[in-house]
CSV table of N, CA and C in Angstrom, one decimal:
chain,number,residue,atom,x,y,z
A,1,MET,N,67.0,170.7,101.8
A,1,MET,CA,67.0,169.5,102.7
A,1,MET,C,65.6,169.0,103.0
A,2,TRP,N,64.7,170.0,103.4
A,2,TRP,CA,63.3,169.6,103.7
A,2,TRP,C,62.6,169.1,102.5
A,3,TRP,N,62.9,169.7,101.4
A,3,TRP,CA,62.2,169.2,100.1
A,3,TRP,C,62.6,167.8,99.8
A,4,LEU,N,63.8,167.4,100.0
A,4,LEU,CA,64.3,166.0,99.8
A,4,LEU,C,63.6,165.0,100.7
A,5,ILE,N,63.4,165.4,102.0
A,5,ILE,CA,62.6,164.6,102.9
A,5,ILE,C,61.2,164.5,102.4
A,6,LEU,N,60.6,165.6,102.0
A,6,LEU,CA,59.2,165.5,101.4
A,6,LEU,C,59.2,164.6,100.2
A,7,ALA,N,60.2,164.7,99.4
A,7,ALA,CA,60.2,163.8,98.2
A,7,ALA,C,60.3,162.3,98.6
A,8,ALA,N,61.1,162.0,99.6
A,8,ALA,CA,61.3,160.6,100.0
A,8,ALA,C,60.0,160.1,100.6
A,9,ILE,N,59.3,160.9,101.4
A,9,ILE,CA,58.0,160.5,102.0
A,9,ILE,C,57.0,160.3,100.9
A,10,SER,N,57.0,161.2,99.9
A,10,SER,CA,56.1,161.2,98.8
A,10,SER,C,56.2,159.9,98.0
A,11,ILE,N,57.5,159.5,97.7
A,11,ILE,CA,57.7,158.3,97.0
A,11,ILE,C,57.1,157.1,97.7
A,12,TYR,N,57.3,157.1,99.0
A,12,TYR,CA,56.8,156.0,99.8
A,12,TYR,C,55.2,156.0,99.8
A,13,ILE,N,54.7,157.2,99.9
A,13,ILE,CA,53.2,157.3,99.8
A,13,ILE,C,52.7,156.9,98.5
A,14,GLY,N,53.4,157.2,97.4
A,14,GLY,CA,53.0,156.8,96.1
A,14,GLY,C,53.0,155.2,96.0
A,15,PHE,N,54.1,154.6,96.6
A,15,PHE,CA,54.2,153.2,96.6
A,15,PHE,C,53.0,152.6,97.3
A,16,LEU,N,52.7,153.1,98.5
A,16,LEU,CA,51.6,152.5,99.3
A,16,LEU,C,50.2,152.8,98.6
A,17,ASP,N,50.1,153.9,97.9
A,17,ASP,CA,48.8,154.2,97.2
A,17,ASP,C,48.6,153.3,96.0
A,18,VAL,N,49.7,153.1,95.3
A,18,VAL,CA,49.6,152.2,94.1
A,18,VAL,C,49.3,150.8,94.5
A,19,PHE,N,50.0,150.2,95.4
A,19,PHE,CA,49.9,148.8,95.7
A,19,PHE,C,48.8,148.5,96.8
A,20,TYR,N,48.5,149.4,97.7
A,20,TYR,CA,47.5,149.1,98.8
A,20,TYR,C,46.3,150.0,98.8
A,21,ARG,N,46.4,151.1,98.0
A,21,ARG,CA,45.3,152.1,98.0
A,21,ARG,C,45.1,152.7,99.3
A,22,LYS,N,46.2,153.0,100.1
A,22,LYS,CA,46.1,153.5,101.4
A,22,LYS,C,47.2,154.7,101.5
A,23,ILE,N,46.8,155.8,102.1
A,23,ILE,CA,47.7,156.8,102.5
A,23,ILE,C,47.6,157.0,104.0
A,24,PRO,N,48.5,156.5,104.8
A,24,PRO,CA,48.5,156.4,106.2
A,24,PRO,C,48.5,157.8,106.8
A,25,ASN,N,47.7,158.0,107.9
A,25,ASN,CA,47.6,159.2,108.7
A,25,ASN,C,49.0,159.7,109.2
A,26,ASN,N,49.8,158.8,109.6
A,26,ASN,CA,51.1,159.2,110.2
A,26,ASN,C,52.0,159.8,109.1
A,27,LEU,N,51.9,159.3,107.8
A,27,LEU,CA,52.7,160.0,106.8
A,27,LEU,C,52.1,161.4,106.4
A,28,CYS,N,50.8,161.5,106.4
A,28,CYS,CA,50.2,162.8,106.2
A,28,CYS,C,50.6,163.8,107.3
A,29,LEU,N,50.7,163.3,108.6
A,29,LEU,CA,51.1,164.1,109.7
A,29,LEU,C,52.6,164.5,109.5
A,30,SER,N,53.4,163.6,109.0
A,30,SER,CA,54.8,164.0,108.8
A,30,SER,C,54.9,165.1,107.7
A,31,ILE,N,54.2,164.9,106.6
A,31,ILE,CA,54.2,165.9,105.6
A,31,ILE,C,53.6,167.3,106.1
A,32,PHE,N,52.6,167.2,107.0
A,32,PHE,CA,52.0,168.4,107.6
A,32,PHE,C,53.1,169.1,108.4
A,33,LEU,N,53.8,168.4,109.2
A,33,LEU,CA,54.9,169.0,110.1
A,33,LEU,C,56.0,169.6,109.2
A,34,ILE,N,56.4,168.9,108.2
A,34,ILE,CA,57.5,169.4,107.4
A,34,ILE,C,57.0,170.7,106.6
A,35,CYS,N,55.8,170.6,106.1
A,35,CYS,CA,55.2,171.8,105.4
A,35,CYS,C,55.1,173.0,106.3
A,36,LEU,N,54.7,172.8,107.5
A,36,LEU,CA,54.7,173.9,108.5
A,36,LEU,C,56.1,174.5,108.7
A,37,THR,N,57.1,173.6,108.7
A,37,THR,CA,58.4,174.0,108.9
A,37,THR,C,58.9,174.9,107.8
A,38,ILE,N,58.6,174.5,106.5
A,38,ILE,CA,59.1,175.2,105.4
A,38,ILE,C,58.2,176.2,104.9
A,39,ASN,N,57.1,176.4,105.6
A,39,ASN,CA,56.1,177.4,105.1
A,39,ASN,C,56.7,178.8,105.0
A,40,ASN,N,56.8,179.2,103.8
A,40,ASN,CA,57.2,180.6,103.5
A,40,ASN,C,56.2,181.4,102.8
A,41,VAL,N,54.9,181.0,103.0
A,41,VAL,CA,53.8,181.7,102.4
A,41,VAL,C,53.6,183.0,103.1
A,42,SER,N,53.6,184.1,102.4
A,42,SER,CA,53.4,185.4,103.1
A,42,SER,C,51.9,185.6,103.5
A,43,ASP,N,51.0,185.1,102.7
A,43,ASP,CA,49.6,185.3,103.0
A,43,ASP,C,49.0,184.1,103.6
A,44,VAL,N,49.2,183.9,104.9
A,44,VAL,CA,48.8,182.6,105.5
A,44,VAL,C,47.3,182.6,105.6
A,45,ASP,N,46.6,183.7,105.8
A,45,ASP,CA,45.2,183.7,105.9
A,45,ASP,C,44.5,183.1,104.6
A,46,SER,N,44.9,183.6,103.5
A,46,SER,CA,44.3,183.1,102.2
A,46,SER,C,44.7,181.6,102.0
A,47,SER,N,45.9,181.2,102.5
A,47,SER,CA,46.3,179.9,102.3
A,47,SER,C,45.4,178.9,103.1
A,48,PHE,N,45.1,179.3,104.3
A,48,PHE,CA,44.2,178.4,105.1
A,48,PHE,C,42.8,178.5,104.7
A,49,LYS,N,42.4,179.6,104.1
A,49,LYS,CA,41.0,179.6,103.5
A,49,LYS,C,40.9,178.6,102.3
A,50,LEU,N,41.9,178.6,101.5
A,50,LEU,CA,41.9,177.6,100.3
A,50,LEU,C,41.9,176.2,100.9
A,51,ILE,N,42.8,175.9,101.9
A,51,ILE,CA,42.8,174.6,102.4
A,51,ILE,C,41.5,174.2,103.0
A,52,PHE,N,40.8,175.1,103.6
A,52,PHE,CA,39.4,174.8,104.2
A,52,PHE,C,38.5,174.5,103.0
A,53,ILE,N,38.5,175.3,101.9
A,53,ILE,CA,37.6,175.1,100.8
A,53,ILE,C,37.9,173.7,100.1
A,54,VAL,N,39.2,173.4,100.0
A,54,VAL,CA,39.6,172.1,99.4
A,54,VAL,C,39.1,171.0,100.3
A,55,PHE,N,39.2,171.2,101.6
A,55,PHE,CA,38.8,170.1,102.5
A,55,PHE,C,37.3,169.9,102.4
A,56,ILE,N,36.5,171.0,102.3
A,56,ILE,CA,35.0,170.9,102.3
A,56,ILE,C,34.6,170.2,100.9
A,57,PHE,N,35.2,170.7,99.8
A,57,PHE,CA,34.8,170.1,98.5
A,57,PHE,C,35.3,168.6,98.5
A,58,GLY,N,36.5,168.4,99.0
A,58,GLY,CA,37.0,167.0,99.1
A,58,GLY,C,36.2,166.1,99.9
A,59,PHE,N,35.7,166.6,101.0
A,59,PHE,CA,34.8,165.8,101.8
A,59,PHE,C,33.5,165.5,101.1
A,60,TYR,N,33.0,166.5,100.4
A,60,TYR,CA,31.8,166.2,99.5
A,60,TYR,C,32.0,165.2,98.5
A,61,PHE,N,33.2,165.3,97.8
A,61,PHE,CA,33.5,164.3,96.8
A,61,PHE,C,33.8,162.9,97.4
A,62,PHE,N,34.3,162.9,98.6
A,62,PHE,CA,34.5,161.6,99.3
A,62,PHE,C,33.1,161.0,99.6
A,63,ILE,N,32.2,161.8,100.1
A,63,ILE,CA,30.8,161.2,100.3
A,63,ILE,C,30.2,160.7,99.0
A,64,LEU,N,30.5,161.3,97.9
A,64,LEU,CA,30.0,160.8,96.6
A,64,LEU,C,30.7,159.6,96.1
A,65,GLY,N,31.9,159.3,96.7
A,65,GLY,CA,32.7,158.2,96.3
A,65,GLY,C,33.6,158.5,95.1
A,66,VAL,N,33.8,159.8,94.9
A,66,VAL,CA,34.7,160.1,93.7
A,66,VAL,C,36.1,160.1,94.1
A,67,VAL,N,36.5,160.4,95.3
A,67,VAL,CA,37.9,160.5,95.7
A,67,VAL,C,38.0,159.9,97.1
A,68,SER,N,39.2,159.4,97.5
A,68,SER,CA,39.3,158.9,98.8
A,68,SER,C,39.7,160.0,99.8
A,69,ALA,N,39.5,159.7,101.1
A,69,ALA,CA,39.8,160.7,102.1
A,69,ALA,C,41.3,160.9,102.2
A,70,GLY,N,42.2,159.9,102.0
A,70,GLY,CA,43.6,160.1,102.1
A,70,GLY,C,44.1,161.1,101.0
A,71,ASP,N,43.5,161.0,99.8
A,71,ASP,CA,43.9,162.0,98.8
A,71,ASP,C,43.7,163.4,99.2
A,72,ILE,N,42.5,163.6,99.8
A,72,ILE,CA,42.2,165.0,100.3
A,72,ILE,C,43.1,165.4,101.4
A,73,LYS,N,43.4,164.6,102.4
A,73,LYS,CA,44.3,164.9,103.5
A,73,LYS,C,45.6,165.3,102.9
A,74,LEU,N,46.1,164.5,102.0
A,74,LEU,CA,47.4,164.7,101.4
A,74,LEU,C,47.5,166.0,100.7
A,75,LEU,N,46.5,166.3,99.9
A,75,LEU,CA,46.5,167.6,99.2
A,75,LEU,C,46.4,168.8,100.1
A,76,CYS,N,45.6,168.7,101.2
A,76,CYS,CA,45.5,169.8,102.1
A,76,CYS,C,46.8,170.1,102.9
A,77,VAL,N,47.5,169.0,103.3
A,77,VAL,CA,48.8,169.2,104.0
A,77,VAL,C,49.8,169.8,103.1
A,78,PHE,N,49.9,169.4,101.8
A,78,PHE,CA,50.8,169.9,100.9
A,78,PHE,C,50.6,171.4,100.6
A,79,LEU,N,49.3,171.8,100.6
A,79,LEU,CA,49.0,173.2,100.3
A,79,LEU,C,49.5,174.2,101.3
A,80,ILE,N,49.8,173.8,102.5
A,80,ILE,CA,50.4,174.6,103.5
A,80,ILE,C,51.7,175.3,103.0
A,81,ALA,N,52.5,174.5,102.3
A,81,ALA,CA,53.8,175.0,101.9
A,81,ALA,C,53.9,175.6,100.5
A,82,ILE,N,52.7,175.7,99.8
A,82,ILE,CA,52.7,176.2,98.4
A,82,ILE,C,52.2,177.7,98.4
A,83,ASP,N,53.0,178.5,97.8
A,83,ASP,CA,52.6,179.9,97.7
A,83,ASP,C,51.4,180.1,96.8
A,84,SER,N,50.5,181.0,97.2
A,84,SER,CA,49.2,181.2,96.5
A,84,SER,C,49.3,181.4,95.0
A,85,GLN,N,50.5,182.0,94.5
A,85,GLN,CA,50.6,182.2,93.1
A,85,GLN,C,50.8,180.9,92.3
A,86,TYR,N,51.0,179.8,93.0
A,86,TYR,CA,51.2,178.5,92.3
A,86,TYR,C,50.0,177.6,92.5
A,87,TYR,N,48.9,178.0,93.1
A,87,TYR,CA,47.8,177.2,93.3
A,87,TYR,C,47.2,176.7,92.0
A,88,VAL,N,47.0,177.5,91.1
A,88,VAL,CA,46.4,177.1,89.8
A,88,VAL,C,47.3,176.1,89.1
A,89,LEU,N,48.6,176.4,89.1
A,89,LEU,CA,49.6,175.5,88.5
A,89,LEU,C,49.5,174.2,89.2
A,90,THR,N,49.4,174.2,90.5
A,90,THR,CA,49.4,172.9,91.2
A,90,THR,C,48.2,172.1,90.8
A,91,PHE,N,47.0,172.7,90.8
A,91,PHE,CA,45.8,171.9,90.4
A,91,PHE,C,45.9,171.5,88.9
A,92,MET,N,46.5,172.3,88.1
A,92,MET,CA,46.6,171.9,86.7
A,92,MET,C,47.6,170.7,86.5
A,93,LEU,N,48.7,170.8,87.2
A,93,LEU,CA,49.6,169.7,87.2
A,93,LEU,C,49.0,168.4,87.7
A,94,ILE,N,48.3,168.5,88.8
A,94,ILE,CA,47.6,167.3,89.4
A,94,ILE,C,46.6,166.7,88.4
A,95,ALA,N,45.8,167.6,87.8
A,95,ALA,CA,44.8,167.1,86.8
A,95,ALA,C,45.4,166.5,85.6
A,96,THR,N,46.5,167.2,85.1
A,96,THR,CA,47.2,166.7,83.9
A,96,THR,C,47.8,165.3,84.1
A,97,ILE,N,48.6,165.2,85.2
A,97,ILE,CA,49.3,164.0,85.5
A,97,ILE,C,48.3,162.9,85.8
A,98,GLY,N,47.3,163.3,86.6
A,98,GLY,CA,46.2,162.3,86.9
A,98,GLY,C,45.5,161.8,85.7
A,99,GLY,N,45.2,162.7,84.8
A,99,GLY,CA,44.5,162.3,83.6
A,99,GLY,C,45.3,161.4,82.7
A,100,ALA,N,46.6,161.7,82.6
A,100,ALA,CA,47.5,160.8,81.8
A,100,ALA,C,47.6,159.5,82.4
A,101,LEU,N,47.8,159.4,83.8
A,101,LEU,CA,47.9,158.1,84.4
A,101,LEU,C,46.6,157.4,84.4
A,102,GLY,N,45.5,158.1,84.5
A,102,GLY,CA,44.2,157.5,84.4
A,102,GLY,C,44.0,156.8,83.1
A,103,LEU,N,44.4,157.5,82.0
A,103,LEU,CA,44.2,157.0,80.7
A,103,LEU,C,45.1,155.7,80.5
A,104,ILE,N,46.3,155.7,81.0
A,104,ILE,CA,47.1,154.6,81.0
A,104,ILE,C,46.5,153.4,81.8
A,105,GLU,N,45.9,153.7,82.9
A,105,GLU,CA,45.2,152.7,83.7
A,105,GLU,C,44.0,152.1,83.0
A,106,VAL,N,43.2,152.9,82.3
A,106,VAL,CA,42.1,152.4,81.6
A,106,VAL,C,42.6,151.5,80.4
A,107,LEU,N,43.6,152.0,79.7
A,107,LEU,CA,44.1,151.1,78.6
A,107,LEU,C,44.7,149.8,79.1
A,108,ARG,N,45.4,149.9,80.3
A,108,ARG,CA,45.9,148.7,80.8
A,108,ARG,C,44.8,147.7,81.2
A,109,ILE,N,43.8,148.2,81.8
A,109,ILE,CA,42.7,147.3,82.2
A,109,ILE,C,42.0,146.7,81.0
A,110,LYS,N,41.8,147.6,80.0
A,110,LYS,CA,41.1,147.1,78.8
A,110,LYS,C,41.8,146.2,77.9
A,111,TYR,N,43.1,146.4,77.7
A,111,TYR,CA,43.9,145.6,76.8
A,111,TYR,C,44.8,144.6,77.4
A,112,ILE,N,45.3,144.9,78.6
A,112,ILE,CA,46.3,144.0,79.2
A,112,ILE,C,45.6,143.1,80.2
A,113,ALA,N,45.0,143.7,81.2
A,113,ALA,CA,44.5,143.0,82.3
A,113,ALA,C,43.2,142.3,81.9
A,114,LYS,N,42.4,142.8,81.1
A,114,LYS,CA,41.1,142.3,80.6
A,114,LYS,C,40.1,142.2,81.7
A,115,VAL,N,40.5,142.1,82.9
A,115,VAL,CA,39.5,142.0,84.0
A,115,VAL,C,39.9,143.0,85.1
A,116,ALA,N,38.9,143.9,85.5
A,116,ALA,CA,39.2,144.8,86.6
A,116,ALA,C,38.5,144.3,87.8
A,117,THR,N,39.2,144.1,88.8
A,117,THR,CA,38.6,143.6,90.1
A,117,THR,C,38.1,144.8,90.8
A,118,GLU,N,37.2,144.6,91.8
A,118,GLU,CA,36.6,145.7,92.6
A,118,GLU,C,37.7,146.5,93.3
A,119,ASN,N,38.7,145.9,93.9
A,119,ASN,CA,39.7,146.6,94.6
A,119,ASN,C,40.6,147.4,93.8
A,120,LYS,N,40.9,146.9,92.6
A,120,LYS,CA,41.9,147.6,91.7
A,120,LYS,C,41.3,148.5,90.7
A,121,SER,N,39.9,148.7,90.7
A,121,SER,CA,39.3,149.6,89.7
A,121,SER,C,39.4,151.0,90.2
A,122,SER,N,39.9,151.3,91.4
A,122,SER,CA,40.1,152.7,91.8
A,122,SER,C,41.4,153.2,91.3
A,123,PHE,N,41.6,154.5,91.3
A,123,PHE,CA,42.8,155.0,90.7
A,123,PHE,C,43.6,155.6,91.9
A,124,PRO,N,44.9,155.3,92.0
A,124,PRO,CA,45.8,155.9,93.0
A,124,PRO,C,46.1,157.3,92.8
A,125,TYR,N,45.2,158.2,93.2
A,125,TYR,CA,45.5,159.6,92.8
A,125,TYR,C,46.5,160.3,93.7
A,126,GLY,N,47.0,159.6,94.7
A,126,GLY,CA,48.1,160.1,95.6
A,126,GLY,C,49.4,160.4,94.8
A,127,VAL,N,49.6,159.6,93.7
A,127,VAL,CA,50.8,159.8,92.9
A,127,VAL,C,50.8,161.1,92.2
A,128,PRO,N,49.7,161.5,91.5
A,128,PRO,CA,49.7,162.8,90.8
A,128,PRO,C,49.7,164.0,91.8
A,129,ILE,N,49.1,163.7,93.0
A,129,ILE,CA,49.0,164.8,94.0
A,129,ILE,C,50.5,165.0,94.5
A,130,CYS,N,51.2,164.0,94.8
A,130,CYS,CA,52.6,164.1,95.3
A,130,CYS,C,53.5,164.8,94.2
A,131,ILE,N,53.4,164.4,93.0
A,131,ILE,CA,54.2,165.0,91.9
A,131,ILE,C,53.9,166.4,91.7
A,132,GLY,N,52.6,166.8,91.6
A,132,GLY,CA,52.2,168.1,91.4
A,132,GLY,C,52.6,169.0,92.5
A,133,CYS,N,52.3,168.5,93.7
A,133,CYS,CA,52.6,169.4,94.9
A,133,CYS,C,54.1,169.5,95.2
A,134,LEU,N,54.8,168.4,95.0
A,134,LEU,CA,56.3,168.6,95.2
A,134,LEU,C,56.9,169.6,94.2
A,135,PHE,N,56.4,169.6,93.0
A,135,PHE,CA,56.9,170.6,92.0
A,135,PHE,C,56.5,172.0,92.5
A,136,SER,N,55.3,172.2,93.0
A,136,SER,CA,54.9,173.5,93.4
A,136,SER,C,55.6,174.0,94.7
A,137,VAL,N,55.8,173.0,95.6
A,137,VAL,CA,56.6,173.3,96.8
A,137,VAL,C,58.0,173.8,96.4
A,138,ALA,N,58.6,173.1,95.5
A,138,ALA,CA,59.9,173.5,95.0
A,138,ALA,C,59.9,174.9,94.4
A,139,MET,N,58.9,175.2,93.7
A,139,MET,CA,58.8,176.5,93.1
A,139,MET,C,58.6,177.6,94.2
A,140,SER,N,57.8,177.2,95.2
A,140,SER,CA,57.5,178.1,96.3
A,140,SER,C,58.8,178.4,97.2
A,141,MET,N,59.7,177.4,97.2
A,141,MET,CA,60.9,177.5,98.0
A,141,MET,C,62.0,178.1,97.1
A,142,ASN,N,61.7,178.5,95.8
A,142,ASN,CA,62.7,179.0,94.9
A,142,ASN,C,63.8,178.0,94.6
A,143,LEU,N,63.5,176.7,94.5
A,143,LEU,CA,64.4,175.7,94.2
A,143,LEU,C,64.5,175.5,92.7
A,144,ILE,N,63.4,175.9,92.0
A,144,ILE,CA,63.3,175.8,90.5
A,144,ILE,C,63.2,177.2,90.0
């Protein structure tokens, strides 16, 4: 049940990220509370250490303009519900899905749109984060 609620919120976040390039704080807070509820991670200490490391690196990449702050918040709150054995899988899924969608976006801009505006030249990375993290949360909950 909780996973379905996470999936519904994630679909909405994906929609907002694609069309408005925004991930609202109230939706991240909702995912945070749900992830705390379903947290079945046995090693909470290492989980929060990784979240802290992701937050620090994400903040650095945000300062450099590589990633948006909403993407980092979203990833950090999802990591609460993911078992540590699935961290590498999670990051690989996010990178693979993000790379594929990024390639599609580049081809779309180059061959279909022909013009990339300032606002739409960014990539909505919330979509791969949601997909990769939902899959890993499902595995952590033994749904898959």
